Amino acid sequence: MLVQVAVVDSSANSNIGGQLNSGVNESNLLSGNGTISRNNSGCGYVSSTTKAMAYEPPVSCTTFNILAPIYKRVDQKNQNLRESNFRAVWLSRNQKILNWLLHERSSIICLQEFWVDNEELVHMYQQRLGDAGYVTFQLARTNNRGDGLLTAVLKDHFTILNYRELLFNDCGDRVAQLLHVQLAFPFSQNREGDAQQEFLLVNTHLLFPHDSCLSVARLHQVYKILQHVEQYQRENKLNNASILLCGDWNGSKRGQVYKFLRSQGFVSSYDIAHQYTDSDADSHRWVSHRNHRGNICGVDFILLCNPNKSRKPLKKSWAEAVFGIIKCQLQKASLIENNAFVFLKPGDHGNFLTYSAFCEALRQVNLIGLPYGLTSEETEELWMQADINGNGVVEYEEFKRRVWNSECAELREENCSERTRDSENDTEEEAIGFNVKNAVLFPREAEKGMWPENYSLSDHARLTVVFSPVRMQCSQRGTSL
């Protein structure tokens, strides 16, 4: 399956600020217990628990949905009244946001719901971030939605090798930014001096699941991102480059989007730092968003895929995720395994499912027949995977295996330096990966699964993760679409 996405390969909208001021820069320390303190060492974020940080400058990343003023409601009785009508209010709030960002001074900042249509706000962010030594890239959502993305990177930490814009042109007018980044400092662990000191960074904001029928559209958006990342890796021989996916995913760890990403080797940096698992018990330990319905949930992630992570073929993972959505829709109709199969198959035509009945069932649960549903090509591909023996129908056992019991299972991490090569054609390469050192959410109550009533910077928490670069020996292997 080839998903079309418009790509702009350009750095024309970057804001290359002036040179960094000479002298010592104030920076922050992220201590072992996650608190932020001031420091004048100029080394940025460090973990007090890791001595290696004295030799290797850490990489810190912040993702933050800053709630565009055009969306921020200021009167519950008049839902059409927005903060954008009151300049002094939105200006003050965004000045405070910038104060916090510059106080933390993460090496990478990824913002969502950035009000790209307001020249005054855009200029304020570009000027203050540029003066602080950041290069910035902004991208508006399609169809003049008013908001978009902003990514800022510290120039003395990284060199930007390439920048691409991904325009999904879908029902949510969503977009993504892809940056090809190189570490600007020499890596002392790189004994041979030939390791790829490069990684890929993505900033995005997925569609909000206003109803369960949009699950496929959200999965499409992630598929487009990963498909383009894989294509970029092949074109630039970056199969062993680490990948950071940052942003507001508008979905929790229990959703199919997260499970899909886990099956592709990605891990939630915050959960790694706090030793949380993907279990139901750990899925509610932290939150990062109170949505317009008043619900609190964890939807903001910095997802890491290191080069020593196995990755399933992308198309296979996508199919498993869609089968999971189908199962979820059937369960919402109060159908258990056997009843679900009866619902799918036509009448009393034997203990099997035909393709036409399969399509009709998908239509009844709103997964096809809608602009944001499955295409006919995608439906055919799902059918081919469900029909394991290729006899043109899906028997009950095939239904159980492919649809009802399908899981986007995570893949185990491999120790590339110790694994046995599968063939003599495999070659070993040295690559740079990242260890998660620490991660914090602000406001701090979010780390306990609570949302403070007096928090007004945004309806999202700010997530900051600290990584330390490490060298890895990995086999040179391509990935498959």
Short mmCIF file of C-alpha atoms in Angstrom, two decimals:
data_model
loop_
_atom_site.label_atom_id
_atom_site.label_comp_id
_atom_site.label_asym_id
_atom_site.label_seq_id
_atom_site.Cartn_x
_atom_site.Cartn_y
_atom_site.Cartn_z
CA MET A 1 0.00 0.00 0.00
CA LEU A 2 1.40 3.37 -0.99
CA VAL A 3 -0.11 6.30 0.88
CA GLN A 4 0.26 9.61 -0.92
CA VAL A 5 1.57 12.60 0.99
CA ALA A 6 2.71 15.96 -0.33
CA VAL A 7 6.31 16.68 0.64
CA VAL A 8 8.10 19.99 0.57
CA ASP A 9 11.88 19.68 0.80
CA SER A 10 12.99 23.13 1.81
CA SER A 11 14.50 25.22 4.55
CA ALA A 12 13.18 28.46 3.12
CA ASN A 13 11.02 29.22 6.13
CA SER A 14 13.77 28.70 8.67
CA ASN A 15 14.67 31.59 10.91
CA ILE A 16 18.44 31.66 11.20
CA GLY A 17 19.03 33.88 14.17
CA GLY A 18 22.18 35.77 15.06
CA GLN A 19 25.26 34.19 16.54
CA LEU A 20 25.15 33.11 20.14
CA ASN A 21 26.29 35.70 22.63
CA SER A 22 29.77 35.09 23.93
CA GLY A 23 30.31 34.20 27.54
CA VAL A 24 28.61 31.71 29.80
CA ASN A 25 24.99 30.85 29.07
CA GLU A 26 22.60 30.12 31.87
CA SER A 27 21.13 26.64 31.51
CA ASN A 28 19.22 24.12 33.58
CA LEU A 29 19.91 20.98 35.47
CA LEU A 30 17.37 18.19 35.52
CA SER A 31 18.12 16.47 38.79
CA GLY A 32 17.60 12.82 39.57
CA ASN A 33 14.20 13.47 41.14
CA GLY A 34 12.99 15.40 38.11
CA THR A 35 13.16 18.91 39.55
CA ILE A 36 14.55 21.82 37.58
CA SER A 37 17.30 23.96 39.04
CA ARG A 38 19.53 26.71 37.71
CA ASN A 39 23.08 26.16 36.57
CA ASN A 40 25.78 28.31 35.00
CA SER A 41 27.89 25.53 33.57
CA GLY A 42 26.58 26.08 30.05
CA CYS A 43 26.18 22.34 29.48
CA GLY A 44 22.40 22.32 29.19
CA TYR A 45 20.36 19.51 30.71
CA VAL A 46 22.21 16.83 32.59
CA SER A 47 21.21 13.99 34.82
CA SER A 48 22.75 14.11 38.27
CA THR A 49 22.80 10.32 38.32
CA THR A 50 25.08 9.89 35.30
CA LYS A 51 28.75 10.75 35.39
CA ALA A 52 29.04 10.27 31.63
CA MET A 53 27.24 13.56 31.17
CA ALA A 54 30.39 15.37 32.22
CA TYR A 55 31.92 14.16 28.96
CA GLU A 56 28.98 13.87 26.58
CA PRO A 57 26.63 16.83 26.21
CA PRO A 58 23.09 15.49 26.65
CA VAL A 59 20.25 15.99 24.21
CA SER A 60 17.07 17.43 25.72
CA CYS A 61 13.75 17.64 23.95
CA THR A 62 10.52 19.43 24.89
CA THR A 63 7.14 18.90 23.25
CA PHE A 64 4.27 21.25 24.09
CA ASN A 65 0.83 21.92 22.61
CA ILE A 66 0.53 25.61 23.48
CA LEU A 67 -3.23 25.91 22.70
CA ALA A 68 -3.70 28.39 19.87
CA PRO A 69 -5.68 31.49 20.96
CA ILE A 70 -8.17 30.83 18.15
CA TYR A 71 -9.17 27.62 20.00
CA LYS A 72 -8.95 28.73 23.62
CA ARG A 73 -12.44 29.34 25.00
CA VAL A 74 -12.75 32.20 27.48
CA ASP A 75 -16.48 32.04 28.28
CA GLN A 76 -18.28 28.76 28.92
CA LYS A 77 -21.63 30.43 28.23
CA ASN A 78 -20.43 31.79 24.89
CA GLN A 79 -18.40 29.05 23.19
CA ASN A 80 -17.71 31.29 20.18
CA LEU A 81 -15.75 33.78 22.28
CA ARG A 82 -12.06 32.93 21.99
CA GLU A 83 -8.85 34.26 23.49
CA SER A 84 -7.79 35.52 20.06
CA ASN A 85 -10.27 38.41 20.55
CA PHE A 86 -8.23 39.74 23.48
CA ARG A 87 -4.68 40.70 22.49
CA ALA A 88 -3.45 41.49 25.98
CA VAL A 89 -4.57 38.06 27.23
CA TRP A 90 -3.04 35.87 24.50
CA LEU A 91 0.11 37.99 24.39
CA SER A 92 0.67 37.65 28.13
CA ARG A 93 0.07 33.89 28.10
CA ASN A 94 2.47 33.29 25.21
CA GLN A 95 5.12 35.49 26.79
CA LYS A 96 4.92 33.25 29.85
CA ILE A 97 5.20 30.17 27.66
CA LEU A 98 8.33 31.57 26.04
CA ASN A 99 9.76 32.47 29.44
CA TRP A 100 9.41 28.84 30.52
CA LEU A 101 10.84 27.47 27.30
CA LEU A 102 13.87 29.74 27.47
CA HIS A 103 14.29 29.00 31.17
CA GLU A 104 14.46 25.27 30.43
CA ARG A 105 16.56 25.78 27.29
CA SER A 106 15.98 22.35 25.82
CA SER A 107 18.17 21.60 22.82
CA ILE A 108 15.02 20.75 20.82
CA ILE A 109 11.59 22.36 21.17
CA CYS A 110 8.52 21.00 19.35
CA LEU A 111 5.35 23.10 19.57
CA GLN A 112 1.86 22.29 18.33
CA GLU A 113 -1.12 24.61 17.83
CA PHE A 114 1.29 27.42 17.02
CA TRP A 115 -0.77 30.41 15.81
CA VAL A 116 0.93 30.84 12.44
CA ASP A 117 -1.69 33.30 11.14
CA ASN A 118 -0.81 35.99 13.68
CA GLU A 119 2.27 37.88 12.53
CA GLU A 120 2.87 39.52 15.90
CA LEU A 121 2.94 36.21 17.76
CA VAL A 122 5.08 34.55 15.09
CA HIS A 123 7.59 37.42 15.19
CA MET A 124 7.76 37.27 18.99
CA TYR A 125 8.60 33.55 18.99
CA GLN A 126 11.08 33.82 16.15
CA GLN A 127 12.89 36.78 17.65
CA ARG A 128 13.15 35.49 21.21
CA LEU A 129 14.09 31.96 20.17
CA GLY A 130 16.51 33.29 17.56
CA ASP A 131 18.17 35.59 20.11
CA ALA A 132 18.59 32.57 22.39
CA GLY A 133 20.48 30.63 19.70
CA TYR A 134 17.69 28.57 18.13
CA VAL A 135 16.98 28.01 14.47
CA THR A 136 13.22 27.73 13.94
CA PHE A 137 10.98 26.05 11.38
CA GLN A 138 7.25 26.62 11.21
CA LEU A 139 4.55 24.90 9.18
CA ALA A 140 0.89 25.85 8.80
CA ARG A 141 -1.89 23.30 8.55
CA THR A 142 -3.48 23.08 5.12
CA ASN A 143 -6.70 24.89 4.13
CA ASN A 144 -5.87 27.96 6.22
CA ARG A 145 -6.75 26.42 9.58
CA GLY A 146 -4.79 29.18 11.34
CA ASP A 147 -2.48 27.06 13.48
CA GLY A 148 0.39 24.71 12.81
CA LEU A 149 3.76 23.51 14.10
CA LEU A 150 6.97 25.15 15.22
CA THR A 151 10.23 23.29 15.75
CA ALA A 152 13.25 25.03 17.29
CA VAL A 153 16.75 23.56 17.50
CA LEU A 154 19.82 24.95 19.28
CA LYS A 155 22.43 25.80 16.67
CA ASP A 156 25.40 25.08 18.91
CA HIS A 157 24.11 21.55 19.59
CA PHE A 158 23.10 20.43 16.10
CA THR A 159 23.56 20.94 12.39
CA ILE A 160 20.36 20.74 10.33
CA LEU A 161 21.18 18.65 7.25
CA ASN A 162 17.70 18.70 5.74
CA TYR A 163 14.15 19.81 6.46
CA ARG A 164 10.96 18.45 4.93
CA GLU A 165 7.29 19.32 5.28
CA LEU A 166 4.68 16.57 5.11
CA LEU A 167 1.21 17.69 4.05
CA PHE A 168 -1.35 14.94 4.58
CA ASN A 169 -4.18 16.73 2.73
CA ASP A 170 -6.72 14.75 4.76
CA CYS A 171 -9.96 15.49 6.59
CA GLY A 172 -8.08 17.03 9.51
CA ASP A 173 -5.67 19.13 7.41
CA ARG A 174 -2.82 17.72 9.46
CA VAL A 175 0.88 18.16 8.76
CA ALA A 176 4.25 17.04 10.06
CA GLN A 177 7.83 18.31 10.05
CA LEU A 178 10.84 16.07 9.42
CA LEU A 179 14.33 17.26 10.32
CA HIS A 180 17.55 15.42 9.49
CA VAL A 181 19.85 16.41 12.36
CA GLN A 182 23.54 15.90 13.06
CA LEU A 183 25.20 16.23 16.47
CA ALA A 184 27.44 19.29 16.37
CA PHE A 185 29.81 18.13 19.10
CA PRO A 186 32.42 15.37 18.79
CA PHE A 187 31.33 12.12 20.39
CA SER A 188 34.11 10.73 22.56
CA GLN A 189 32.58 7.25 22.73
CA ASN A 190 32.94 7.08 18.96
CA ARG A 191 36.36 5.44 19.09
CA GLU A 192 36.55 4.74 15.38
CA GLY A 193 35.29 8.14 14.38
CA ASP A 194 32.95 6.85 11.66
CA ALA A 195 29.63 6.39 13.47
CA GLN A 196 26.55 8.05 12.04
CA GLN A 197 26.13 11.02 14.37
CA GLU A 198 22.79 11.77 12.76
CA PHE A 199 19.15 11.20 13.70
CA LEU A 200 15.70 12.04 12.41
CA LEU A 201 13.25 14.28 14.27
CA VAL A 202 9.51 14.50 13.59
CA ASN A 203 7.04 17.02 15.03
CA THR A 204 3.31 16.45 14.45
CA HIS A 205 -0.22 16.86 15.82
CA LEU A 206 -2.69 14.10 15.02
CA LEU A 207 -6.42 14.43 14.46
CA PHE A 208 -8.64 14.48 17.56
CA PRO A 209 -10.83 11.33 17.75
CA HIS A 210 -14.19 13.11 17.79
CA ASP A 211 -15.73 9.68 17.24
CA SER A 212 -14.40 6.15 16.86
CA CYS A 213 -14.88 6.28 13.09
CA LEU A 214 -11.83 8.57 12.88
CA SER A 215 -9.53 5.83 14.17
CA VAL A 216 -8.62 4.84 10.62
CA ALA A 217 -7.88 8.46 9.66
CA ARG A 218 -5.54 8.81 12.64
CA LEU A 219 -3.82 5.55 11.72
CA HIS A 220 -3.43 6.83 8.16
CA GLN A 221 -1.61 9.91 9.46
CA VAL A 222 0.91 7.86 11.41
CA TYR A 223 1.35 5.46 8.51
CA LYS A 224 2.16 8.38 6.20
CA ILE A 225 4.79 9.66 8.63
CA LEU A 226 6.50 6.28 9.02
CA GLN A 227 6.29 5.56 5.31
CA HIS A 228 8.02 8.82 4.51
CA VAL A 229 10.63 8.30 7.23
CA GLU A 230 11.48 4.87 5.82
CA GLN A 231 11.72 6.27 2.31
CA TYR A 232 14.00 9.08 3.52
CA GLN A 233 16.18 6.56 5.36
CA ARG A 234 16.61 4.46 2.23
CA GLU A 235 17.37 7.44 0.01
CA ASN A 236 19.98 8.78 2.41
CA LYS A 237 21.38 5.44 3.68
CA LEU A 238 20.21 6.15 7.23
CA ASN A 239 18.84 2.72 8.18
CA ASN A 240 20.81 2.88 11.44
CA ALA A 241 19.74 6.37 12.45
CA SER A 242 17.69 6.92 15.60
CA ILE A 243 14.24 8.47 15.23
CA LEU A 244 12.42 10.83 17.60
CA LEU A 245 8.68 11.29 17.07
CA CYS A 246 7.39 14.25 19.08
CA GLY A 247 4.01 15.86 19.46
CA ASP A 248 0.39 15.72 20.46
CA TRP A 249 -0.88 12.31 19.37
CA ASN A 250 -4.45 12.91 20.60
CA GLY A 251 -4.57 9.32 21.79
CA SER A 252 -3.47 7.33 24.82
CA LYS A 253 -1.28 4.27 25.26
CA ARG A 254 -4.37 2.07 25.01
CA GLY A 255 -5.16 3.13 21.42
CA GLN A 256 -4.23 1.44 18.15
CA VAL A 257 -1.96 4.32 17.07
CA TYR A 258 0.29 3.81 20.09
CA LYS A 259 0.27 0.02 19.64
CA PHE A 260 1.14 0.48 15.97
CA LEU A 261 4.13 2.63 16.89
CA ARG A 262 5.26 0.14 19.52
CA SER A 263 5.21 -2.62 16.90
CA GLN A 264 7.55 -0.43 14.85
CA GLY A 265 10.13 -0.34 17.65
CA PHE A 266 9.21 2.98 19.27
CA VAL A 267 9.10 3.45 23.04
CA SER A 268 7.57 6.19 25.14
CA SER A 269 10.52 8.08 26.60
CA TYR A 270 8.54 9.26 29.62
CA ASP A 271 7.48 5.72 30.49
CA ILE A 272 11.02 4.41 30.05
CA ALA A 273 12.34 7.09 32.41
CA HIS A 274 9.77 6.18 35.07
CA GLN A 275 9.91 2.42 34.42
CA TYR A 276 6.23 2.23 33.45
CA THR A 277 4.95 -0.58 31.27
CA ASP A 278 2.15 -0.71 28.68
CA SER A 279 -0.15 -2.46 31.15
CA ASP A 280 -3.60 -1.10 31.96
CA ALA A 281 -2.39 -0.37 35.49
CA ASP A 282 0.38 1.92 34.22
CA SER A 283 -1.67 3.55 31.45
CA HIS A 284 -3.31 5.98 33.89
CA ARG A 285 -0.30 6.90 36.02
CA TRP A 286 0.26 10.18 34.19
CA VAL A 287 -1.75 12.63 32.10
CA SER A 288 -0.82 15.47 29.78
CA HIS A 289 -4.10 16.94 28.54
CA ARG A 290 -7.51 18.07 29.72
CA ASN A 291 -9.64 18.16 26.58
CA HIS A 292 -12.66 20.28 25.74
CA ARG A 293 -14.91 17.58 27.18
CA GLY A 294 -13.21 17.86 30.56
CA ASN A 295 -11.51 14.47 30.33
CA ILE A 296 -7.88 14.10 31.37
CA CYS A 297 -5.57 11.69 29.54
CA GLY A 298 -1.97 11.15 28.48
CA VAL A 299 -1.63 12.07 24.79
CA ASP A 300 1.71 13.90 24.44
CA PHE A 301 4.71 11.74 23.64
CA ILE A 302 8.36 11.82 22.73
CA LEU A 303 8.76 8.41 21.12
CA LEU A 304 12.22 6.98 20.53
CA CYS A 305 13.31 4.28 18.09
CA ASN A 306 16.97 3.37 18.41
CA PRO A 307 18.91 1.63 15.60
CA ASN A 308 19.11 -1.54 17.73
CA LYS A 309 15.34 -1.95 17.63
CA SER A 310 13.72 -4.57 15.42
CA ARG A 311 10.95 -3.25 13.19
CA LYS A 312 8.19 -5.26 11.59
CA PRO A 313 7.38 -4.66 7.92
CA LEU A 314 5.36 -1.46 7.96
CA LYS A 315 2.47 -2.85 5.92
CA LYS A 316 2.10 -5.84 8.25
CA SER A 317 1.99 -3.62 11.35
CA TRP A 318 -0.57 -1.37 9.68
CA ALA A 319 -2.84 -4.32 8.87
CA GLU A 320 -2.62 -5.60 12.45
CA ALA A 321 -3.60 -2.17 13.74
CA VAL A 322 -6.62 -1.98 11.40
CA PHE A 323 -7.74 -5.46 12.46
CA GLY A 324 -7.53 -4.17 16.03
CA ILE A 325 -9.80 -1.25 15.11
CA ILE A 326 -12.27 -3.66 13.48
CA LYS A 327 -12.32 -5.79 16.62
CA CYS A 328 -12.85 -2.69 18.78
CA GLN A 329 -15.79 -1.58 16.63
CA LEU A 330 -17.35 -5.04 16.86
CA GLN A 331 -16.91 -5.09 20.62
CA LYS A 332 -18.61 -1.70 20.88
CA ALA A 333 -21.59 -3.35 19.21
CA SER A 334 -21.54 -5.78 22.18
CA LEU A 335 -20.39 -8.67 20.00
CA ILE A 336 -18.21 -11.43 21.40
CA GLU A 337 -15.91 -13.56 19.26
CA ASN A 338 -18.43 -16.10 17.89
CA ASN A 339 -21.25 -13.57 17.53
CA ALA A 340 -18.91 -11.18 15.75
CA PHE A 341 -18.15 -13.81 13.14
CA VAL A 342 -21.85 -14.51 12.69
CA PHE A 343 -22.43 -10.77 12.27
CA LEU A 344 -19.78 -10.61 9.54
CA LYS A 345 -20.84 -13.62 7.48
CA PRO A 346 -23.99 -13.56 5.32
CA GLY A 347 -26.95 -15.52 6.65
CA ASP A 348 -26.50 -19.29 6.79
CA HIS A 349 -23.96 -19.57 3.96
CA GLY A 350 -21.67 -21.89 5.84
CA ASN A 351 -18.93 -21.33 8.40
CA PHE A 352 -17.01 -18.83 6.29
CA LEU A 353 -16.94 -15.16 5.35
CA THR A 354 -17.06 -13.83 1.79
CA TYR A 355 -15.39 -10.67 0.56
CA SER A 356 -18.70 -8.93 -0.16
CA ALA A 357 -19.96 -9.72 3.34
CA PHE A 358 -16.67 -8.48 4.79
CA CYS A 359 -17.07 -5.15 2.97
CA GLU A 360 -20.70 -4.80 4.06
CA ALA A 361 -19.77 -5.41 7.68
CA LEU A 362 -17.02 -2.77 7.51
CA ARG A 363 -19.57 -0.37 6.07
CA GLN A 364 -21.96 -1.02 8.96
CA VAL A 365 -19.28 -0.15 11.52
CA ASN A 366 -18.32 3.00 9.54
CA LEU A 367 -14.85 1.89 8.49
CA ILE A 368 -15.54 2.19 4.76
CA GLY A 369 -17.87 4.34 2.70
CA LEU A 370 -16.69 7.55 4.37
CA PRO A 371 -14.12 10.10 3.10
CA TYR A 372 -11.78 9.26 5.97
CA GLY A 373 -12.35 5.48 5.97
CA LEU A 374 -10.51 2.60 4.36
CA THR A 375 -9.96 2.79 0.61
CA SER A 376 -10.95 -0.07 -1.68
CA GLU A 377 -7.26 -0.89 -2.15
CA GLU A 378 -6.70 -1.05 1.61
CA THR A 379 -9.80 -3.19 2.10
CA GLU A 380 -8.55 -5.66 -0.52
CA GLU A 381 -5.14 -5.84 1.17
CA LEU A 382 -6.77 -6.57 4.54
CA TRP A 383 -8.84 -9.29 2.93
CA MET A 384 -5.76 -10.91 1.42
CA GLN A 385 -4.08 -10.99 4.82
CA ALA A 386 -7.20 -12.38 6.50
CA ASP A 387 -7.54 -15.14 3.87
CA ILE A 388 -4.52 -17.05 5.09
CA ASN A 389 -4.88 -20.10 2.84
CA GLY A 390 -5.88 -18.02 -0.19
CA ASN A 391 -9.05 -19.97 -1.02
CA GLY A 392 -11.18 -16.84 -1.50
CA VAL A 393 -13.11 -17.04 1.80
CA VAL A 394 -12.21 -16.50 5.46
CA GLU A 395 -13.04 -19.42 7.74
CA TYR A 396 -13.73 -19.05 11.44
CA GLU A 397 -10.20 -20.10 12.45
CA GLU A 398 -8.70 -17.53 10.07
CA PHE A 399 -11.02 -14.88 11.52
CA LYS A 400 -9.84 -15.70 15.03
CA ARG A 401 -6.17 -15.62 14.08
CA ARG A 402 -6.11 -12.54 11.87
CA VAL A 403 -8.91 -10.32 13.20
CA TRP A 404 -9.98 -11.25 16.70
CA ASN A 405 -6.60 -12.21 18.11
CA SER A 406 -4.48 -9.83 16.04
CA GLU A 407 -2.18 -7.67 18.15
CA CYS A 408 0.36 -4.97 17.30
CA ALA A 409 2.81 -6.60 19.66
CA GLU A 410 5.95 -4.73 20.63
CA LEU A 411 9.25 -6.14 19.48
CA ARG A 412 12.04 -7.00 21.84
CA GLU A 413 15.18 -4.92 21.83
CA GLU A 414 18.15 -6.66 20.39
CA ASN A 415 21.72 -6.36 21.54
CA CYS A 416 23.19 -5.80 18.11
CA SER A 417 26.77 -6.17 19.22
CA GLU A 418 26.10 -9.69 20.53
CA ARG A 419 23.54 -11.13 18.13
CA THR A 420 24.42 -13.77 15.56
CA ARG A 421 24.30 -12.62 11.97
CA ASP A 422 21.58 -14.21 9.88
CA SER A 423 23.73 -14.28 6.77
CA GLU A 424 27.22 -13.57 5.61
CA ASN A 425 25.89 -10.57 3.73
CA ASP A 426 25.04 -8.68 6.93
CA THR A 427 27.53 -5.93 7.70
CA GLU A 428 28.09 -4.26 11.02
CA GLU A 429 27.95 -0.47 11.33
CA GLU A 430 28.54 1.82 14.24
CA ALA A 431 25.62 4.13 14.98
CA ILE A 432 24.62 6.66 17.58
CA GLY A 433 21.58 5.87 19.70
CA PHE A 434 20.05 7.47 22.77
CA ASN A 435 19.53 6.40 26.36
CA VAL A 436 16.63 8.00 28.23
CA LYS A 437 18.06 9.68 31.33
CA ASN A 438 15.09 11.57 32.75
CA ALA A 439 11.68 12.93 31.84
CA VAL A 440 9.36 15.44 33.52
CA LEU A 441 5.87 16.81 32.99
CA PHE A 442 4.78 20.29 33.97
CA PRO A 443 2.53 20.96 35.82
CA ARG A 444 3.93 18.32 38.18
CA GLU A 445 0.44 17.16 39.20
CA ALA A 446 0.17 15.60 35.73
CA GLU A 447 2.81 13.07 36.75
CA LYS A 448 0.35 11.77 39.37
CA GLY A 449 -2.58 11.57 36.98
CA MET A 450 -4.16 14.82 38.19
CA TRP A 451 -4.89 18.18 36.59
CA PRO A 452 -4.54 21.40 38.66
CA GLU A 453 -7.38 23.91 38.31
CA ASN A 454 -5.01 26.87 38.58
CA TYR A 455 -2.90 25.86 35.55
CA SER A 456 -3.59 28.26 32.69
CA LEU A 457 -0.62 28.14 30.29
CA SER A 458 -2.38 25.58 28.08
CA ASP A 459 -4.74 22.63 28.17
CA HIS A 460 -1.67 20.42 27.71
CA ALA A 461 1.27 19.70 29.98
CA ARG A 462 4.80 20.38 28.82
CA LEU A 463 6.90 17.22 28.42
CA THR A 464 10.70 17.38 28.57
CA VAL A 465 12.97 14.36 28.13
CA VAL A 466 16.74 14.17 28.54
CA PHE A 467 18.74 11.72 26.44
CA SER A 468 22.39 10.76 26.45
CA PRO A 469 24.01 9.64 23.18
CA VAL A 470 25.52 6.16 23.15
CA ARG A 471 27.36 4.24 20.45
CA MET A 472 25.81 1.04 19.11
CA GLN A 473 26.98 -1.74 16.81
CA CYS A 474 24.11 -2.62 14.48
CA SER A 475 23.73 -4.82 11.44
CA GLN A 476 23.06 -2.99 8.20
CA ARG A 477 19.56 -4.09 7.28
CA GLY A 478 16.86 -2.47 5.23
CA THR A 479 13.24 -2.15 6.30
CA SER A 480 10.29 -3.21 4.24
CA LEU A 481 7.18 -1.27 3.37
#
